Coordinates of C-alpha atoms and ligand atoms in Angstrom, one line a residue:
X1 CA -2.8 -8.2 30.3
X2 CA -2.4 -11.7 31.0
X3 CA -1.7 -11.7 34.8
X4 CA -4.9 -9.0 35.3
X5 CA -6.9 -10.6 37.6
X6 CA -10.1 -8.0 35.8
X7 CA -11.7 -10.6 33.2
X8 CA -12.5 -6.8 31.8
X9 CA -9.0 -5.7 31.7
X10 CA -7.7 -9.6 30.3
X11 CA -10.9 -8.5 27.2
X12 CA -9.3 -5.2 26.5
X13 CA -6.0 -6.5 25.6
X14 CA -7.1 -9.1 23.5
X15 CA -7.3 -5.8 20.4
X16 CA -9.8 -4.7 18.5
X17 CA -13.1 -7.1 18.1
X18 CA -13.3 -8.3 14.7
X19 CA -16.3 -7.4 12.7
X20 CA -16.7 -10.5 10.5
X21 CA -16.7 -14.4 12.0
X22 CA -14.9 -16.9 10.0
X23 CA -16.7 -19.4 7.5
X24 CA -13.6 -20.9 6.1
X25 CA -10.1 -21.6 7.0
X26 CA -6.5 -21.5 5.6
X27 CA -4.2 -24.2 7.6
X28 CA -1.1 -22.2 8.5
X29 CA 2.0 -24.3 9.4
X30 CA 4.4 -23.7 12.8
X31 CA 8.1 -25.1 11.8
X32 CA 11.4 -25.2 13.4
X33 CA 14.1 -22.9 13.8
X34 CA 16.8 -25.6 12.2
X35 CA 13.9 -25.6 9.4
X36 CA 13.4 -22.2 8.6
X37 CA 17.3 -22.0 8.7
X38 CA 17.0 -24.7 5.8
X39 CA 14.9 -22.7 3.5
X40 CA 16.2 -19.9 4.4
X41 CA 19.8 -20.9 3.3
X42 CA 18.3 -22.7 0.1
X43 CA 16.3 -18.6 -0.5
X44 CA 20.3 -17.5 -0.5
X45 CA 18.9 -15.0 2.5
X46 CA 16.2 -13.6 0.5
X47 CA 12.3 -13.9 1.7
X48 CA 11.0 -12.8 -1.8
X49 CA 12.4 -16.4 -2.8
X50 CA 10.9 -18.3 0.3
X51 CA 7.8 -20.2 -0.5
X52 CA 4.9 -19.1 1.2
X53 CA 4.3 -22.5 2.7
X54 CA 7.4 -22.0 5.3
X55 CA 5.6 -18.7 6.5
X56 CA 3.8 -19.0 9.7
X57 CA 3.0 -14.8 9.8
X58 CA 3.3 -13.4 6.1
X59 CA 3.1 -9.6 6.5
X60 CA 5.4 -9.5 3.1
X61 CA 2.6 -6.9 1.7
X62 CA -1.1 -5.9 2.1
X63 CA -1.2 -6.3 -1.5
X64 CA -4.1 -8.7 -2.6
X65 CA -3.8 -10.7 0.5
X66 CA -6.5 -10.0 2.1
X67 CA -9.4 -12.1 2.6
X68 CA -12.9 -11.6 0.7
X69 CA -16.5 -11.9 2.2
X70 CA -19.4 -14.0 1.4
X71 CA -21.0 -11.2 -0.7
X72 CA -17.8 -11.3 -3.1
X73 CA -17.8 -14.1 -3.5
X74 CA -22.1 -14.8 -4.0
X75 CA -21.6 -11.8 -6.8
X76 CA -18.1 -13.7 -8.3
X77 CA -21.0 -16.9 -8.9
X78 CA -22.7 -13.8 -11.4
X79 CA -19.7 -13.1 -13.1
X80 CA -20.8 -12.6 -17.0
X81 CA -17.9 -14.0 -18.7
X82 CA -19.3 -12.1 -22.5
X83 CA -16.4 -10.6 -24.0
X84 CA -17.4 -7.5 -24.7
X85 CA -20.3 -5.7 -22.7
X86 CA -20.3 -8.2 -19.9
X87 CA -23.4 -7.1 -17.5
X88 CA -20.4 -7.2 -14.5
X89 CA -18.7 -4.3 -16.3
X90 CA -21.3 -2.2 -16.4
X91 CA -21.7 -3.2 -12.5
X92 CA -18.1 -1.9 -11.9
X93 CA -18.8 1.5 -13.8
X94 CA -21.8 2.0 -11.8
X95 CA -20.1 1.6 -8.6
X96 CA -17.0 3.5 -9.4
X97 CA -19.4 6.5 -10.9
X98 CA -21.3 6.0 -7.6
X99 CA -18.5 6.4 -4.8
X100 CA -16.3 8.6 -7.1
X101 CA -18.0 10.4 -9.5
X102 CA -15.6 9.5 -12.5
X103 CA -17.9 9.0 -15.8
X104 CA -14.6 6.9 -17.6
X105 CA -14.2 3.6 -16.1
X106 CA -11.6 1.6 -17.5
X107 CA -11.0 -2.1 -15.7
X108 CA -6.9 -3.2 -15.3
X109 CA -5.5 -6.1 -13.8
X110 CA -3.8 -4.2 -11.3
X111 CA -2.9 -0.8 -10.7
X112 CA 0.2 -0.2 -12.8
X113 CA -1.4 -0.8 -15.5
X114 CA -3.8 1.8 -15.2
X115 CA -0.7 4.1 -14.5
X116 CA 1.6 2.6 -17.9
X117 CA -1.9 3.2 -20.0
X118 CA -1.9 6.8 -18.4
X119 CA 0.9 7.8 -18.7
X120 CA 1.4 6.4 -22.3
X121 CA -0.9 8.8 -23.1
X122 CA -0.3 12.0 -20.9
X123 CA 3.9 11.8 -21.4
X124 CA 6.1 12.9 -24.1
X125 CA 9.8 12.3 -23.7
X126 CA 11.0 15.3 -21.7
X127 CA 8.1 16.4 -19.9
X128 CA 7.6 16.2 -16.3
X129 CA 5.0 14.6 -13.9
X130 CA 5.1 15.6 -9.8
X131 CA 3.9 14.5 -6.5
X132 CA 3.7 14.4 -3.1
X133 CA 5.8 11.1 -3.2
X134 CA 5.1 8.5 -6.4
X135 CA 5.0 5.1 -5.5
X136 CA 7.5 2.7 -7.3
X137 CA 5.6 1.4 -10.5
X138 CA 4.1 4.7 -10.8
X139 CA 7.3 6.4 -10.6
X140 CA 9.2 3.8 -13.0
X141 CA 5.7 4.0 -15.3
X142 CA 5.9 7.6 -15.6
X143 CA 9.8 7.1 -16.6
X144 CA 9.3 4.4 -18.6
X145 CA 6.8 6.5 -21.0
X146 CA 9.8 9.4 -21.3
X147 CA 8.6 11.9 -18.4
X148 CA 11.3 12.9 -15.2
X149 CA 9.4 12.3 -11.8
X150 CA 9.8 14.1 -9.2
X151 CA 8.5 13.8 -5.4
X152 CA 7.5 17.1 -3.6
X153 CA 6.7 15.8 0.0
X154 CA 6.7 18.3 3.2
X155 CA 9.8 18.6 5.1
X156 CA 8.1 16.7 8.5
X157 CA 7.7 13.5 5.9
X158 CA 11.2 12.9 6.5
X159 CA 11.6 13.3 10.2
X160 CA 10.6 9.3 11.2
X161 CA 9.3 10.6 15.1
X162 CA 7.6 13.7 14.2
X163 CA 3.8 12.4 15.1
X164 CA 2.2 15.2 12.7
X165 CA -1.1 13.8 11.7
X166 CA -1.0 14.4 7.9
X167 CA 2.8 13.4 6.9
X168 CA 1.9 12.4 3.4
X169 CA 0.7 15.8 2.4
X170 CA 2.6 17.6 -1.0
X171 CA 4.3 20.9 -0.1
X172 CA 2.2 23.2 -1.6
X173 CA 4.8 26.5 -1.4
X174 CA 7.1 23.8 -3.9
X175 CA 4.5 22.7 -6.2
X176 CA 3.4 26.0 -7.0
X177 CA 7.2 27.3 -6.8
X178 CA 7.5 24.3 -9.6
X179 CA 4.2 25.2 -12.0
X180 CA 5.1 29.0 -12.2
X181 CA 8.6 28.7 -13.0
X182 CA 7.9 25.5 -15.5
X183 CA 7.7 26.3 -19.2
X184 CA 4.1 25.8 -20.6
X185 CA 3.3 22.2 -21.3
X186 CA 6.4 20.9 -19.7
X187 CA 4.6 19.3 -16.7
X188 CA 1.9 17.0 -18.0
X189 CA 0.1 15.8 -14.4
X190 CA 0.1 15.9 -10.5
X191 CA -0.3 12.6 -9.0
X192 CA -1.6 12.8 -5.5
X193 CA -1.2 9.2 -3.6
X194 CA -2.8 9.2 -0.7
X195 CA -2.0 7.5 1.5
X196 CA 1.5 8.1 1.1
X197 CA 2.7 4.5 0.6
X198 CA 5.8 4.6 0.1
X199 CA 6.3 7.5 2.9
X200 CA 5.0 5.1 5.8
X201 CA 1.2 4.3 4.7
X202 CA 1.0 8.9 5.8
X203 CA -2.0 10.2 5.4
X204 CA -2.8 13.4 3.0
X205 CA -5.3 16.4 4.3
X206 CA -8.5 16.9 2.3
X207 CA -6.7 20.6 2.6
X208 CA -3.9 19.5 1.2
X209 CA -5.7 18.0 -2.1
X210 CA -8.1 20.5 -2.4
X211 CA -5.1 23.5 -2.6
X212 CA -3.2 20.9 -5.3
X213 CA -6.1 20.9 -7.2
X214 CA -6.7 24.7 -7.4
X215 CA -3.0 25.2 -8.9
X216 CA -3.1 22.5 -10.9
X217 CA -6.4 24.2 -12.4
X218 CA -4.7 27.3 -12.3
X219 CA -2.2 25.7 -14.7
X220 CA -4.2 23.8 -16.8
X221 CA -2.8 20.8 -15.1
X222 CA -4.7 17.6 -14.8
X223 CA -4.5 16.1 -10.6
X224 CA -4.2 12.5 -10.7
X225 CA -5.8 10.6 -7.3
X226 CA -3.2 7.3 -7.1
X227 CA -6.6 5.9 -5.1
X228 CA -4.8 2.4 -4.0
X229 CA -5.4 3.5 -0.2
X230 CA -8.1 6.3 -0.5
X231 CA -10.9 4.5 1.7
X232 CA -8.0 4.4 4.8
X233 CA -7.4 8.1 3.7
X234 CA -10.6 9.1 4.3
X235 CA -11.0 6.8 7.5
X236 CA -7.8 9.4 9.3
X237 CA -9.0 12.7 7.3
X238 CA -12.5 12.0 9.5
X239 CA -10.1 10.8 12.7
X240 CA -7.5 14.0 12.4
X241 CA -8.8 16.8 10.1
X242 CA -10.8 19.8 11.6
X243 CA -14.6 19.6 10.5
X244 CA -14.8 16.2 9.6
X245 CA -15.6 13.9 12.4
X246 CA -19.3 14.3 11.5
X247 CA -18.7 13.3 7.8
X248 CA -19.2 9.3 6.3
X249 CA -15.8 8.3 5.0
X250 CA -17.6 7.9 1.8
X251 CA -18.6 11.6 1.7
X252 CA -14.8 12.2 2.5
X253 CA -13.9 10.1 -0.5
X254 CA -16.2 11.5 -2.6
X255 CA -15.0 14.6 -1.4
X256 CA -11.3 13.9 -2.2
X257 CA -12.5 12.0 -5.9
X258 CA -14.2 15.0 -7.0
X259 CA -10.9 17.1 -6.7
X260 CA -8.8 15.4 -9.1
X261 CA -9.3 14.7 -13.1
X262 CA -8.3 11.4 -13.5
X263 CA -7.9 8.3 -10.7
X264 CA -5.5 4.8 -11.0
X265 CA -6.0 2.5 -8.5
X266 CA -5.0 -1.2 -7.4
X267 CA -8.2 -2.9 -6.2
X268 CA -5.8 -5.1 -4.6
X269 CA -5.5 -2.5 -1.6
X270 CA -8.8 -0.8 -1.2
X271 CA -10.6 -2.9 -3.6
X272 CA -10.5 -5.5 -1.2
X273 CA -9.9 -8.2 -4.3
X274 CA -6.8 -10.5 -4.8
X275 CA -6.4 -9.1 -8.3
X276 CA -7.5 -5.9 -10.3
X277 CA -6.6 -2.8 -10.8
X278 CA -8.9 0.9 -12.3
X279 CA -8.3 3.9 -14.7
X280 CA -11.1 6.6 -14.3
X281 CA -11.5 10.1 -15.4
X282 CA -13.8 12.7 -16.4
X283 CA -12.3 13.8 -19.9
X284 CA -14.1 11.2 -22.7
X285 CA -11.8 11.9 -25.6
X286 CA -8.6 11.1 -23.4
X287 CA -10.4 7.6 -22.6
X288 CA -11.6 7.2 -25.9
X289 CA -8.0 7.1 -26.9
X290 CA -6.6 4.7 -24.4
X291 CA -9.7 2.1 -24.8
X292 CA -8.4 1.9 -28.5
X293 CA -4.9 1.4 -27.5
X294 CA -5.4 -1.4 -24.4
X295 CA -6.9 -3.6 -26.9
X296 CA -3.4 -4.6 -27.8
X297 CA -2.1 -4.8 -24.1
X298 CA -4.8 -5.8 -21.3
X299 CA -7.7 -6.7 -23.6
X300 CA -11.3 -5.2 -24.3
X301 CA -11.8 -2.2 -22.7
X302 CA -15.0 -3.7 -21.0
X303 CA -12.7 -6.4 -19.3
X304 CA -9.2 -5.1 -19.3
X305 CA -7.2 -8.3 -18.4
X306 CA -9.6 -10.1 -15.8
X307 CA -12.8 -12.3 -15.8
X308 CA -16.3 -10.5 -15.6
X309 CA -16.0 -12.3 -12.2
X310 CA -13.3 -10.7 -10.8
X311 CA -15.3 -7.0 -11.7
X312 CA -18.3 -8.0 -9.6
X313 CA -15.9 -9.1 -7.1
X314 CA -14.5 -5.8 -7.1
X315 CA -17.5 -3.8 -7.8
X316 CA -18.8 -5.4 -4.2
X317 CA -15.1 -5.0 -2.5
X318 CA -14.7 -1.3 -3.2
X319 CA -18.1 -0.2 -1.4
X320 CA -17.0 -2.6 2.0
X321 CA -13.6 -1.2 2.0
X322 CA -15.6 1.8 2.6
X323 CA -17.3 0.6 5.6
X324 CA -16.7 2.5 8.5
X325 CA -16.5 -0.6 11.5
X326 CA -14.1 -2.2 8.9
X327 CA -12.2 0.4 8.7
X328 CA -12.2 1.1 12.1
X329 CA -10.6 -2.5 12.6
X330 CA -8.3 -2.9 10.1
X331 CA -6.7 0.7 11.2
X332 CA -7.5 -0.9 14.8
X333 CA -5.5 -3.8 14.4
X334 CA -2.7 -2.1 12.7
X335 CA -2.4 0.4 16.2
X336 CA -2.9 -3.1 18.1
X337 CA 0.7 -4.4 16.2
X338 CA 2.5 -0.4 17.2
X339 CA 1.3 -0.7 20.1
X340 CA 2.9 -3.8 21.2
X341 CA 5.9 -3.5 19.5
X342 CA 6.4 0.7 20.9
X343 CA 6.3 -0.8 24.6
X344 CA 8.3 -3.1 23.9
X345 CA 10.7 -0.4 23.2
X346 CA 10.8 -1.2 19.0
X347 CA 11.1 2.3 17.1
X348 CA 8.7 2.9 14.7
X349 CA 7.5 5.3 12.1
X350 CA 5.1 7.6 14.0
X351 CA 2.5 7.9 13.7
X352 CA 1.4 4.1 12.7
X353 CA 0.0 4.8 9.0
X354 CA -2.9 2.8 7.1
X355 CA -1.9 -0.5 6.2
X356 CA 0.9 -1.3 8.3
X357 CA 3.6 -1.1 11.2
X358 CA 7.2 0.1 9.8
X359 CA 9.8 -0.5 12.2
X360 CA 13.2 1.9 12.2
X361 CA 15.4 -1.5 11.3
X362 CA 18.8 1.3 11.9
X363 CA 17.4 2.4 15.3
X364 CA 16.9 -1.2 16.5
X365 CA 19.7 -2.5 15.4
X366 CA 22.2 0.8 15.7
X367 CA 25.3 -2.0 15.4
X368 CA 24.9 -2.8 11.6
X369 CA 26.1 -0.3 9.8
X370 CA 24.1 0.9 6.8
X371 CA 26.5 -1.1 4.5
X372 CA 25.2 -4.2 6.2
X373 CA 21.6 -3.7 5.1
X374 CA 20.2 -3.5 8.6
X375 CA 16.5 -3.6 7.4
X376 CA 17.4 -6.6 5.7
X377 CA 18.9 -8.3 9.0
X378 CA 16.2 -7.3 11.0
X379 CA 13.4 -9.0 8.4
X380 CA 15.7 -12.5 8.5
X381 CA 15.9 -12.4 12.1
X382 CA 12.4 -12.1 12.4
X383 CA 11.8 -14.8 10.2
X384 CA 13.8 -17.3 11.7
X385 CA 13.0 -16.6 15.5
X386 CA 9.0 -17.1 14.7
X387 CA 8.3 -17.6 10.9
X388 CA 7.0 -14.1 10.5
X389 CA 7.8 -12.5 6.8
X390 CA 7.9 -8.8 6.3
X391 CA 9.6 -6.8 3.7
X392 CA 12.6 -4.6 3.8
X393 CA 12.4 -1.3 3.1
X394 CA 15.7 0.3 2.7
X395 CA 19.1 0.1 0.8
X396 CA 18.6 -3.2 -0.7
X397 CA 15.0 -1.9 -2.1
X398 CA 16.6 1.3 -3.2
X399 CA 20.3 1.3 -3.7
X400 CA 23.2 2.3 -2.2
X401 CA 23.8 5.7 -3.3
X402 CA 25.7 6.8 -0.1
X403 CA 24.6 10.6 -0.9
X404 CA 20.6 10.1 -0.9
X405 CA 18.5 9.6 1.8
X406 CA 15.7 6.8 2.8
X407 CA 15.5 5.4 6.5
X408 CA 16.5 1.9 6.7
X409 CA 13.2 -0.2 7.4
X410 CA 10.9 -3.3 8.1
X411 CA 7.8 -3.0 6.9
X412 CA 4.9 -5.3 9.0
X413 CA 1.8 -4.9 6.3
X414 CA -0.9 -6.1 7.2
X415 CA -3.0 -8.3 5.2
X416 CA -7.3 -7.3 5.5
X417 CA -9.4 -9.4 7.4
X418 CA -6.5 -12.2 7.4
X419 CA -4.9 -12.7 10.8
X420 CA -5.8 -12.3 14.5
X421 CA -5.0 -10.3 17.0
X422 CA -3.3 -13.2 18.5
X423 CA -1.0 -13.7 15.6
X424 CA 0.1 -10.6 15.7
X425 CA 0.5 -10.9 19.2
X426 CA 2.6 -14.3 17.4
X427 CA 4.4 -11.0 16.0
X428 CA 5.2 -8.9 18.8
X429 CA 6.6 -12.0 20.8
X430 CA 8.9 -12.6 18.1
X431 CA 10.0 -8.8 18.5
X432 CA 10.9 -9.7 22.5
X433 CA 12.9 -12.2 21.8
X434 CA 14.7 -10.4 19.1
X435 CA 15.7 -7.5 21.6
X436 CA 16.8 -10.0 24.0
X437 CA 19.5 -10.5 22.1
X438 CA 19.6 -7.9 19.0
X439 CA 23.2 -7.7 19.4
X440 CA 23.9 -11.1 18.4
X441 CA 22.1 -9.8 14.9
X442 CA 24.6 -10.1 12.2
X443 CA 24.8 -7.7 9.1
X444 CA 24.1 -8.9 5.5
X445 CA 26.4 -8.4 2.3
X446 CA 25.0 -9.2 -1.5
X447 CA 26.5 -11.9 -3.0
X448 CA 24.5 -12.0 -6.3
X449 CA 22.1 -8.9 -7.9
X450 CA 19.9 -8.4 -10.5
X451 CA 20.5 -5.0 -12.7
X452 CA 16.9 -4.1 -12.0
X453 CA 14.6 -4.3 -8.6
X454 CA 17.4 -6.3 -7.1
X455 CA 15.3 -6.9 -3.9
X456 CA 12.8 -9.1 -5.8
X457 CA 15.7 -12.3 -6.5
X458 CA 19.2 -11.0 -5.1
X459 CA 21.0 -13.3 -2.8
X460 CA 22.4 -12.2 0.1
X461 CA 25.5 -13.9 3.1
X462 CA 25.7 -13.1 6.7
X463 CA 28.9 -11.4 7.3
Ligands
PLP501 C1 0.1 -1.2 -4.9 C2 0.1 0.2 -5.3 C3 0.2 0.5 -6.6 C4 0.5 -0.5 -7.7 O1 -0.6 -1.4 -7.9 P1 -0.4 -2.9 -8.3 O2 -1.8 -3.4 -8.3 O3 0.5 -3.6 -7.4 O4 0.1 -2.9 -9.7 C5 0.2 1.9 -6.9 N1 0.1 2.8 -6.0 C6 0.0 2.5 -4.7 C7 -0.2 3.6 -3.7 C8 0.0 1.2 -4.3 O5 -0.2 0.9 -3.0

């Protein structure tokens, strides 16, 4: 509170304190609204094609934004650049054996390919993979290599307000509705993402995994952990899930690792590393196999597409994403954001997930109709009132299909370690303004598409 006269009360509001001080700094440039209209126009209306120099706020995506520490970057000095055998490889292996109990470790650049390598091996044309809801390279890697994916999430995942505490759960009832009626062999893997990214950044119980795994043993059925999130996983099963408020979230983690067969992650969300990705599992034939066919794709299967020192940068950045005041703030500074923006009357996607704010785009803007793309009005409206990027998450992501259903969205991610509390207070002003006068928002139309992942380059006119 600004006007508080209580020094204590002013401290409060200032968010959650930051566990790290600063040793180096990024110059971040303020601009004009006539310039950010500029680039905008020249970006035909599309922020994917804005360079990141017009940004002031760039919550685009949490994806290997995020800022490394002094002891990632000390152990990136040790990198062993061997080709084969590097001593940083068998650093990696010993940390991901460590906090996740996989004996396979196979290094990726990032995490789809770990999931095309999988799934290159697991799928035959016509078979099937599940889960609770696939994110989008997973999904399109699973198709690509022949299989039909299908998302089984719980009915509450779809209801935006509903402030259930574990929304990215799988409905159990379905998958085991789907495994006994399946013909043997026809479904080839479960993949459990948790958190739910595409479903809000939702949590998924320890419960939930543990009850997937049992059917999926039942079956035969290997459970694939899509681990991109799992240290922010564990961070809420420890906040929300009966009996575990005692636990370390790397017990939790462990606990949720030793469940599953096989893991794919991106170390560019919990691996707190701008670039890398892993493939772990338990069964050494099944790696023994892919090692001998990444050789042609990502390279030795000791450095699978990145330097030796981008695995000890990793190896060091997947035990601190596990730290528990780290976590605490970055899941902190997320609620900081939803809070602002929820008293400022914004509707959001309760409750506020891991690794960012989504904001209901149709509910704040209930004039646009959906044909008009309101998620991506909202995102250019936020960029040109304060320079802030964030990514739409709607019908130009997905397509118009008028008979499916996805809420229209803006996604705020959050970037780790990155940005203030005062930028994102930058953020939330930009938000007042924007109700002020949110109906003077206009609609979008798409004047030129791709055929595939149109949000990435299409261009877009205000109608
Ligand atoms: C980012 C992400 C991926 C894909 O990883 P990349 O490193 O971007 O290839 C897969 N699953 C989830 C849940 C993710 O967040």
């Amino acid at each position: 509170m600004q006007g508080s006269t209580d020094p204590l009360e002013r401290i409060a509001a200032l968010g959650p304190v930051e566990p790290y001080r600063v040793k180096m700094v990024e110059p971040i440039q303020t601009s004009t609204r006539e310039q950010r209209e500029g680039w905008l126009d020249e970006a035909g209306l599309n922020l994917f094609r804005v360079p990141a120099e017009c940004v002031f706020v760039d919550l685009l995506t949490d994806s290997g934004t995020g800022a490394m520490s002094h002891h990632q970057w000390g152990a990136m000095m040790q990198g062993d650049e061997s080709y084969a055998g590097a001593r940083s490889f068998y650093r990696l292996r010993d940390t991901v054996r460590e906090l996740f109990g996989f004996s396979e470790v196979i290094p990726t650049h990032q995490g789809r390919a770990a999931e095309h390598l999988l799934f290159a091996e697991l799928v035959k044309p016509g078979k099937r993979v599940l889960s609770n809801t696939f994110f989008d390279t997973t999904r399109a890697n699973a198709e690509v290599a022949g299989a039909v994916a299908d998302d089984l999430p719980t009915p509450e995942a779809r209801d935006l307000g509903s402030d259930r505490p574990f929304k990215g759960d799988i409905d159990l009832t379905r998958l085991s509705d789907v495994l006994k009626s399946a013909p043997a062999g026809e479904i080839v893997g479960v993949v459990m993402t948790v958190t739910n990214n595409a479903g809000g950044g939702q949590p998924v119980s320890l419960s939930n995994i543990r009850g997937a795994s049992e059917l999926c043993r039942g079956h035969g059925i290997p459970l694939i952990l899509d681990a991109s999130r799992i240290a922010e996983n564990g961070f809420f099963i420890r906040e929300r899930e009966k009996g575990f408020a005692d636990r370390s979230v790397s017990e939790i983690v462990r606990a949720m690792s030793e469940c599953a067969d096989i893991m794919t992650m991106s170390a560019k969300k919990d691996g707190l590393v701008n670039i890398g990705g892993l493939l772990a599992m338990r069964d050494a034939g099944m790696a023994e196999r892919i090692r001998q066919q990444m050789v042609v794709t990502e390279g030795f299967p000791t450095y699978g597409g990145l330097a030796g020192r981008d695995l000890d940068a990793m190896a060091v950045g997947l035990r601190e994403a596990q730290n528990e005041e780290y976590l605490a703030h970055r899941i902190g500074q997320v609620r900081f954001l939803a809070d602002l923006l929820r008293d400022l009357g914004v509707p959001l996607i309760e409750p506020t997930g891991g690794h960012g704010v989504f904001v209901d785009a149709a509910g704040f803007l209930p004039h646009i109709p959906r044909q008009q793309y309101p998620g991506q009005a909202l995102a250019l409206a936020l960029y040109l009132e304060g320079g802030v990027r964030s990514c739409e998450i709607g019908s130009v992501m997905f397509g118009d299909d008028p008979d499916a259903y996805w809420p229209e969205l803006v996604r705020l991610a959050i970037p780790r370690r990155s940005y203030s509390n005062a930028q994102l207070g930058a953020v939330a002003t930009a938000f007042a303004a924007l109700r002020e006068r949110r109906s003077a928002i206009r609609g979008v139309a798409i004047v030129d598409s791709p055929p595939v992942l149109r949000h990435f380059t299409a261009k877009f006119a205000f109608v």
